[in-house]
Amino acid sequence: MNVIVSNKYQSLISTLDIDIIKSLNGVFSADELVTTFSNFYFNKMILDITAIKDYQNISMIQELSVNMDMSKVILLLDDSEVVNSPRYLSQLVSMGIYNFTRNIDAVRFLIDNPNTYKDVAQYHQLNDVGNYEPVSVVPPVTNTDSTHTSSNVPMRVIGIKNITDHAGSTTLTYLLKKQLSSKYDVIAVEVDQNDFMYFNDKTLYHTTTPDLPQFIVKHANHEVILVDLNDKGPVSHCNEVIYLIEPGLIKLNKLIRKDRRAFEKLRDKKIVLNRSVLNEADIKDFEYESKSKVYFNLPYLDDKLDHHKILDEFLIKMGFMRIEDEKQEKGSKLFNIFK
């Protein structure tokens, strides 16, 4: 079922032959839209841009992008000069908003055929001011480093996102990056926060939601980009997403009280139980009660160690076949406080 938020183009949007679960008409602040729909389950939202209060101020759109899944939103633009300027359109792409158009027929098409970054790359300008030269589509990686044996490997942008509060995305991203580094050309970046700094590792990066697409393009020579999305980072820039759930009773009850449809929204997603003490029987009970499927079960991991065999199993399941089943752990400083 779909949602419609309209204003100036209400009559135009009403011609769409789609199932509607909720429809609003008028002008709403970004905060009102977030409050109404951030925990509301829907397939697609047709959003008339004139229904957003002060929509020509791009920060109003940014507030939506930070707090809502914009991959499910189709933005119907107006014909104003500001909204159709190269800079405004580029900033939409930077926020992960790929489904925008001024054509109602294109809206019909986008409902079943959403855009990817490739479809809107021509609007994305890496230099936000002055020059507006088109950005080329992110190319496949050609790796000539003898340490990593593949060539012409498509870049994998893998997001790690917390579903229960603080489910461990930052530490898991760090551990995955360490474990992959011996066999893959991999980097890791954290979005909107900078907890990576506490690992004392200068190879870990930090960026913001608007700058994430630019970061991905800039580092397109790598085979793997791991993106720590924390609790609210946008999934639309990633071609794979790991959804972390810490299966403690308090964490799960908080999640369900916050959104009773939480597991319905995770259907067919990669659900990973993190910091888990569940055994196989417990996992079957969890799947039955939540009506979901667990992709992998990860226990508490010691972040001071360089290698975890269980992460080998996880990465192999993810398709990283260069990872060895067993790797002898090398000696190292325990805490690495001074580097």
CSV table of C-alpha atoms in Angstrom, one decimal:
chain,number,residue,atom,x,y,z
A,1,MET,CA,0.0,0.0,0.0
A,2,ASN,CA,1.1,3.5,-0.8
A,3,VAL,CA,1.1,7.0,0.8
A,4,ILE,CA,0.3,10.3,-0.9
A,5,VAL,CA,1.3,13.7,0.4
A,6,SER,CA,0.1,16.4,-1.9
A,7,ASN,CA,-0.5,20.1,-2.2
A,8,LYS,CA,-0.3,22.1,-5.5
A,9,TYR,CA,-0.4,18.9,-7.6
A,10,GLN,CA,-3.2,17.1,-5.8
A,11,SER,CA,-5.4,16.8,-8.9
A,12,LEU,CA,-2.4,15.5,-10.9
A,13,ILE,CA,-1.4,12.9,-8.4
A,14,SER,CA,-5.1,11.7,-8.0
A,15,THR,CA,-4.9,10.3,-11.6
A,16,LEU,CA,-2.4,7.6,-10.4
A,17,ASP,CA,-4.0,4.2,-10.3
A,18,ILE,CA,-2.4,2.9,-7.1
A,19,ASP,CA,-3.5,1.4,-3.8
A,20,ILE,CA,-3.5,4.1,-1.1
A,21,ILE,CA,-3.3,3.4,2.7
A,22,LYS,CA,-3.0,7.1,3.7
A,23,SER,CA,-3.3,10.4,2.0
A,24,LEU,CA,-2.6,14.0,3.2
A,25,ASN,CA,-3.2,17.3,1.5
A,26,GLY,CA,-1.7,20.6,2.6
A,27,VAL,CA,1.6,22.1,3.6
A,28,PHE,CA,3.6,20.3,6.4
A,29,SER,CA,6.9,20.9,8.1
A,30,ALA,CA,9.7,18.3,7.7
A,31,ASP,CA,9.3,17.5,11.4
A,32,GLU,CA,5.6,16.9,11.0
A,33,LEU,CA,6.2,14.5,8.1
A,34,VAL,CA,8.9,12.6,10.0
A,35,THR,CA,6.7,12.3,13.0
A,36,THR,CA,3.8,11.0,10.9
A,37,PHE,CA,5.7,8.5,8.7
A,38,SER,CA,9.0,7.5,10.3
A,39,ASN,CA,7.4,4.5,11.9
A,40,PHE,CA,4.5,4.1,9.4
A,41,TYR,CA,4.8,1.1,7.1
A,42,PHE,CA,4.2,1.8,3.4
A,43,ASN,CA,5.4,0.6,0.0
A,44,LYS,CA,6.0,4.0,-1.7
A,45,MET,CA,5.3,7.6,-0.8
A,46,ILE,CA,4.4,10.0,-3.6
A,47,LEU,CA,5.5,13.3,-2.2
A,48,ASP,CA,4.5,16.6,-3.8
A,49,ILE,CA,7.4,18.9,-3.1
A,50,THR,CA,5.1,21.8,-2.6
A,51,ALA,CA,3.6,20.0,0.4
A,52,ILE,CA,6.9,20.5,2.3
A,53,LYS,CA,7.0,23.8,4.1
A,54,ASP,CA,9.9,26.0,2.9
A,55,TYR,CA,10.9,23.3,0.4
A,56,GLN,CA,13.2,25.6,-1.5
A,57,ASN,CA,15.5,25.5,1.5
A,58,ILE,CA,17.4,22.3,0.9
A,59,SER,CA,17.9,21.8,4.7
A,60,MET,CA,14.2,20.9,4.9
A,61,ILE,CA,14.7,18.1,2.5
A,62,GLN,CA,17.8,17.0,4.3
A,63,GLU,CA,15.8,16.6,7.5
A,64,LEU,CA,13.6,14.2,5.7
A,65,SER,CA,16.6,12.3,4.3
A,66,VAL,CA,18.2,11.8,7.7
A,67,ASN,CA,15.0,10.5,9.4
A,68,MET,CA,13.2,8.6,6.6
A,69,ASP,CA,14.0,5.9,4.1
A,70,MET,CA,14.1,8.0,0.9
A,71,SER,CA,14.5,5.0,-1.3
A,72,LYS,CA,10.7,4.6,-0.8
A,73,VAL,CA,9.9,8.2,-1.6
A,74,ILE,CA,9.1,9.5,-5.1
A,75,LEU,CA,9.5,13.3,-5.1
A,76,LEU,CA,7.3,15.2,-7.6
A,77,LEU,CA,9.1,18.5,-8.3
A,78,ASP,CA,7.5,21.8,-9.2
A,79,ASP,CA,8.7,24.0,-12.0
A,80,SER,CA,10.5,26.6,-9.9
A,81,GLU,CA,14.0,27.8,-10.9
A,82,VAL,CA,15.5,26.9,-7.5
A,83,VAL,CA,14.2,23.3,-7.4
A,84,ASN,CA,15.4,22.7,-10.9
A,85,SER,CA,18.8,24.2,-10.5
A,86,PRO,CA,21.8,22.0,-11.0
A,87,ARG,CA,22.9,22.6,-7.4
A,88,TYR,CA,19.5,21.7,-5.9
A,89,LEU,CA,19.3,18.5,-7.9
A,90,SER,CA,22.9,17.6,-7.1
A,91,GLN,CA,22.1,18.0,-3.4
A,92,LEU,CA,19.1,15.7,-3.7
A,93,VAL,CA,21.4,13.0,-5.1
A,94,SER,CA,23.9,13.6,-2.3
A,95,MET,CA,21.2,12.9,0.2
A,96,GLY,CA,20.3,9.5,-1.5
A,97,ILE,CA,17.1,10.9,-3.1
A,98,TYR,CA,17.2,9.3,-6.5
A,99,ASN,CA,13.5,9.1,-7.4
A,100,PHE,CA,12.5,12.6,-8.4
A,101,THR,CA,10.7,13.9,-11.5
A,102,ARG,CA,8.4,16.6,-12.8
A,103,ASN,CA,6.4,14.1,-14.9
A,104,ILE,CA,3.4,12.2,-13.6
A,105,ASP,CA,4.0,9.4,-16.1
A,106,ALA,CA,7.6,9.1,-14.7
A,107,VAL,CA,6.0,8.8,-11.2
A,108,ARG,CA,4.0,5.8,-12.5
A,109,PHE,CA,7.2,4.2,-13.8
A,110,LEU,CA,9.3,4.9,-10.7
A,111,ILE,CA,6.7,3.1,-8.4
A,112,ASP,CA,7.8,-0.3,-9.8
A,113,ASN,CA,11.2,0.7,-11.3
A,114,PRO,CA,13.1,2.9,-8.8
A,115,ASN,CA,16.2,4.7,-9.8
A,116,THR,CA,19.7,3.8,-8.7
A,117,TYR,CA,22.6,6.1,-8.4
A,118,LYS,CA,23.6,5.2,-12.0
A,119,ASP,CA,20.3,6.7,-13.2
A,120,VAL,CA,20.9,10.1,-11.6
A,121,ALA,CA,24.7,10.3,-11.7
A,122,GLN,CA,24.5,13.0,-14.3
A,123,TYR,CA,22.9,15.4,-11.8
A,124,HIS,CA,25.5,14.8,-9.1
A,125,GLN,CA,28.2,17.5,-9.0
A,126,LEU,CA,31.1,16.6,-6.7
A,127,ASN,CA,32.1,20.3,-6.6
A,128,ASP,CA,29.0,21.8,-5.0
A,129,VAL,CA,29.6,25.3,-6.2
A,130,GLY,CA,30.7,26.9,-9.4
A,131,ASN,CA,31.3,24.1,-11.9
A,132,TYR,CA,28.6,21.6,-12.7
A,133,GLU,CA,30.4,19.0,-14.8
A,134,PRO,CA,28.6,15.7,-14.9
A,135,VAL,CA,29.9,12.9,-12.7
A,136,SER,CA,30.8,9.6,-14.3
A,137,VAL,CA,29.1,6.5,-13.0
A,138,VAL,CA,31.2,4.6,-10.4
A,139,PRO,CA,33.3,2.1,-12.5
A,140,PRO,CA,34.1,-1.5,-11.6
A,141,VAL,CA,37.3,-1.9,-9.6
A,142,THR,CA,40.4,-3.0,-11.5
A,143,ASN,CA,42.8,-4.1,-8.8
A,144,THR,CA,46.4,-4.5,-9.8
A,145,ASP,CA,47.7,-5.0,-6.2
A,146,SER,CA,49.4,-8.4,-6.1
A,147,THR,CA,48.2,-8.9,-2.6
A,148,HIS,CA,44.6,-9.2,-3.8
A,149,THR,CA,44.3,-11.5,-6.8
A,150,SER,CA,41.0,-10.4,-8.5
A,151,SER,CA,40.5,-8.0,-11.4
A,152,ASN,CA,37.4,-6.2,-12.7
A,153,VAL,CA,35.6,-6.9,-9.4
A,154,PRO,CA,32.4,-4.8,-8.9
A,155,MET,CA,32.8,-2.6,-5.9
A,156,ARG,CA,30.7,-3.7,-2.9
A,157,VAL,CA,29.3,-1.0,-0.7
A,158,ILE,CA,28.0,-2.8,2.4
A,159,GLY,CA,26.1,-0.9,5.1
A,160,ILE,CA,25.9,-2.1,8.7
A,161,LYS,CA,22.9,-0.6,10.4
A,162,ASN,CA,21.6,-0.9,14.0
A,163,ILE,CA,18.0,-1.9,14.4
A,164,THR,CA,17.9,-2.3,18.1
A,165,ASP,CA,19.5,0.7,19.9
A,166,HIS,CA,23.3,0.7,19.7
A,167,ALA,CA,23.5,-2.9,18.5
A,168,GLY,CA,27.2,-2.7,17.7
A,169,SER,CA,27.5,-1.5,14.1
A,170,THR,CA,30.7,0.6,14.8
A,171,THR,CA,32.7,-2.2,16.4
A,172,LEU,CA,31.5,-4.8,13.9
A,173,THR,CA,32.4,-2.6,11.0
A,174,TYR,CA,35.9,-2.2,12.5
A,175,LEU,CA,36.3,-5.9,13.0
A,176,LEU,CA,35.1,-6.8,9.5
A,177,LYS,CA,37.4,-4.2,8.0
A,178,LYS,CA,40.4,-5.7,9.9
A,179,GLN,CA,39.5,-9.3,9.0
A,180,LEU,CA,38.9,-8.5,5.3
A,181,SER,CA,42.1,-6.4,4.9
A,182,SER,CA,44.4,-9.4,4.4
A,183,LYS,CA,42.6,-10.6,1.3
A,184,TYR,CA,40.6,-7.6,0.0
A,185,ASP,CA,41.2,-4.0,-0.8
A,186,VAL,CA,38.8,-2.6,1.8
A,187,ILE,CA,38.1,0.7,3.6
A,188,ALA,CA,35.5,1.6,6.3
A,189,VAL,CA,33.7,4.8,6.9
A,190,GLU,CA,31.3,6.0,9.7
A,191,VAL,CA,28.4,8.2,8.8
A,192,ASP,CA,27.4,11.3,10.9
A,193,GLN,CA,29.3,10.2,14.0
A,194,ASN,CA,33.0,9.7,14.7
A,195,ASP,CA,33.4,6.9,17.2
A,196,PHE,CA,36.0,5.3,14.9
A,197,MET,CA,38.5,7.8,16.4
A,198,TYR,CA,38.6,5.7,19.6
A,199,PHE,CA,40.1,2.7,17.7
A,200,ASN,CA,43.3,4.7,17.1
A,201,ASP,CA,43.3,3.5,13.5
A,202,LYS,CA,44.1,6.2,10.9
A,203,THR,CA,42.7,4.0,8.0
A,204,LEU,CA,39.1,4.5,9.3
A,205,TYR,CA,37.2,7.4,7.8
A,206,HIS,CA,34.3,9.6,8.8
A,207,THR,CA,31.7,11.4,6.6
A,208,THR,CA,28.2,12.9,6.7
A,209,THR,CA,25.0,11.7,5.1
A,210,PRO,CA,25.1,14.4,2.3
A,211,ASP,CA,28.8,13.7,1.6
A,212,LEU,CA,28.5,9.9,1.5
A,213,PRO,CA,27.9,9.5,-2.2
A,214,GLN,CA,30.9,11.8,-2.9
A,215,PHE,CA,33.0,9.6,-0.6
A,216,ILE,CA,31.9,6.4,-2.4
A,217,VAL,CA,32.8,7.9,-5.8
A,218,LYS,CA,36.1,9.2,-4.6
A,219,HIS,CA,37.1,5.7,-3.2
A,220,ALA,CA,35.7,3.7,-6.2
A,221,ASN,CA,39.1,2.1,-6.7
A,222,HIS,CA,38.5,-0.2,-3.7
A,223,GLU,CA,36.9,-3.6,-3.8
A,224,VAL,CA,34.9,-3.1,-0.7
A,225,ILE,CA,33.5,-0.1,1.2
A,226,LEU,CA,32.1,-0.9,4.6
A,227,VAL,CA,29.7,1.8,5.8
A,228,ASP,CA,28.8,2.1,9.5
A,229,LEU,CA,25.3,3.5,9.3
A,230,ASN,CA,24.8,3.5,13.1
A,231,ASP,CA,21.1,3.9,14.0
A,232,LYS,CA,19.9,6.4,11.3
A,233,GLY,CA,22.3,6.4,8.4
A,234,PRO,CA,20.7,6.1,4.9
A,235,VAL,CA,20.7,2.6,3.3
A,236,SER,CA,20.0,3.9,-0.2
A,237,HIS,CA,23.7,4.4,-1.0
A,238,CYS,CA,24.6,0.8,-0.2
A,239,ASN,CA,24.1,-2.2,-2.5
A,240,GLU,CA,24.0,-4.5,0.5
A,241,VAL,CA,22.9,-3.9,4.0
A,242,ILE,CA,23.4,-5.9,7.2
A,243,TYR,CA,20.7,-5.2,9.8
A,244,LEU,CA,21.9,-5.7,13.4
A,245,ILE,CA,19.7,-6.8,16.2
A,246,GLU,CA,21.0,-7.4,19.7
A,247,PRO,CA,18.6,-10.1,20.9
A,248,GLY,CA,18.4,-9.1,24.6
A,249,LEU,CA,14.9,-8.9,26.1
A,250,ILE,CA,15.0,-5.2,27.0
A,251,LYS,CA,16.4,-4.3,23.5
A,252,LEU,CA,13.7,-6.3,21.7
A,253,ASN,CA,10.9,-5.0,23.8
A,254,LYS,CA,12.0,-1.4,23.2
A,255,LEU,CA,12.1,-2.1,19.5
A,256,ILE,CA,8.6,-3.5,19.4
A,257,ARG,CA,7.2,-0.7,21.6
A,258,LYS,CA,8.7,1.8,19.3
A,259,ASP,CA,7.5,0.1,16.1
A,260,ARG,CA,5.3,-3.0,16.2
A,261,ARG,CA,5.9,-3.5,12.5
A,262,ALA,CA,9.7,-3.5,12.9
A,263,PHE,CA,10.1,-7.2,11.8
A,264,GLU,CA,7.6,-6.8,9.1
A,265,LYS,CA,9.8,-4.1,7.6
A,266,LEU,CA,12.8,-6.4,7.9
A,267,ARG,CA,11.2,-9.2,5.8
A,268,ASP,CA,13.7,-10.6,3.2
A,269,LYS,CA,16.5,-8.4,4.8
A,270,LYS,CA,19.9,-9.7,6.1
A,271,ILE,CA,19.2,-9.9,9.8
A,272,VAL,CA,22.3,-10.5,11.9
A,273,LEU,CA,22.0,-11.2,15.6
A,274,ASN,CA,24.9,-9.4,17.2
A,275,ARG,CA,26.3,-9.8,20.7
A,276,SER,CA,24.1,-12.8,20.9
A,277,VAL,CA,24.0,-15.6,23.5
A,278,LEU,CA,21.3,-17.5,21.6
A,279,ASN,CA,21.8,-21.2,20.7
A,280,GLU,CA,20.2,-22.9,17.7
A,281,ALA,CA,17.0,-23.7,19.5
A,282,ASP,CA,16.7,-20.1,20.7
A,283,ILE,CA,17.2,-18.8,17.2
A,284,LYS,CA,14.4,-21.0,15.9
A,285,ASP,CA,12.1,-19.7,18.6
A,286,PHE,CA,13.2,-16.1,17.8
A,287,GLU,CA,12.4,-16.7,14.1
A,288,TYR,CA,9.0,-18.2,14.9
A,289,GLU,CA,7.9,-15.4,17.2
A,290,SER,CA,9.3,-12.6,15.0
A,291,LYS,CA,8.2,-14.2,11.7
A,292,SER,CA,11.6,-13.4,10.3
A,293,LYS,CA,14.7,-15.3,9.1
A,294,VAL,CA,18.1,-14.9,10.8
A,295,TYR,CA,21.0,-14.6,8.3
A,296,PHE,CA,23.7,-15.1,10.9
A,297,ASN,CA,24.3,-15.3,14.7
A,298,LEU,CA,27.3,-13.5,16.1
A,299,PRO,CA,28.4,-13.8,19.7
A,300,TYR,CA,30.2,-11.1,21.7
A,301,LEU,CA,33.6,-10.6,20.0
A,302,ASP,CA,36.8,-9.3,21.6
A,303,ASP,CA,37.7,-6.1,19.7
A,304,LYS,CA,41.3,-6.4,20.8
A,305,LEU,CA,41.9,-9.5,18.8
A,306,ASP,CA,43.0,-9.3,15.1
A,307,HIS,CA,41.1,-12.4,14.0
A,308,HIS,CA,37.9,-14.2,14.8
A,309,LYS,CA,37.0,-17.6,13.2
A,310,ILE,CA,33.3,-16.9,13.5
A,311,LEU,CA,33.8,-13.8,11.3
A,312,ASP,CA,35.5,-16.0,8.7
A,313,GLU,CA,32.3,-18.1,8.5
A,314,PHE,CA,30.2,-14.9,8.3
A,315,LEU,CA,32.3,-13.4,5.5
A,316,ILE,CA,32.4,-16.6,3.5
A,317,LYS,CA,28.6,-16.7,3.7
A,318,MET,CA,28.6,-13.1,2.5
A,319,GLY,CA,30.5,-14.3,-0.6
A,320,PHE,CA,34.1,-13.3,0.4
A,321,MET,CA,35.6,-16.6,-0.7
A,322,ARG,CA,39.3,-15.5,-0.4
A,323,ILE,CA,38.9,-15.6,3.4
A,324,GLU,CA,40.6,-18.7,4.9
A,325,ASP,CA,38.6,-21.0,7.1
A,326,GLU,CA,41.3,-20.8,9.7
A,327,LYS,CA,44.0,-18.2,10.3
A,328,GLN,CA,46.8,-18.3,12.8
A,329,GLU,CA,46.4,-15.4,15.2
A,330,LYS,CA,49.5,-13.2,15.3
A,331,GLY,CA,50.8,-11.7,18.5
A,332,SER,CA,50.1,-8.1,19.1
A,333,LYS,CA,49.8,-5.5,21.8
A,334,LEU,CA,46.7,-6.1,23.8
A,335,PHE,CA,45.1,-2.7,23.9
A,336,ASN,CA,47.1,-0.6,21.3
A,337,ILE,CA,46.5,2.5,23.4
A,338,PHE,CA,49.8,4.1,22.2
A,339,LYS,CA,50.6,4.1,18.5
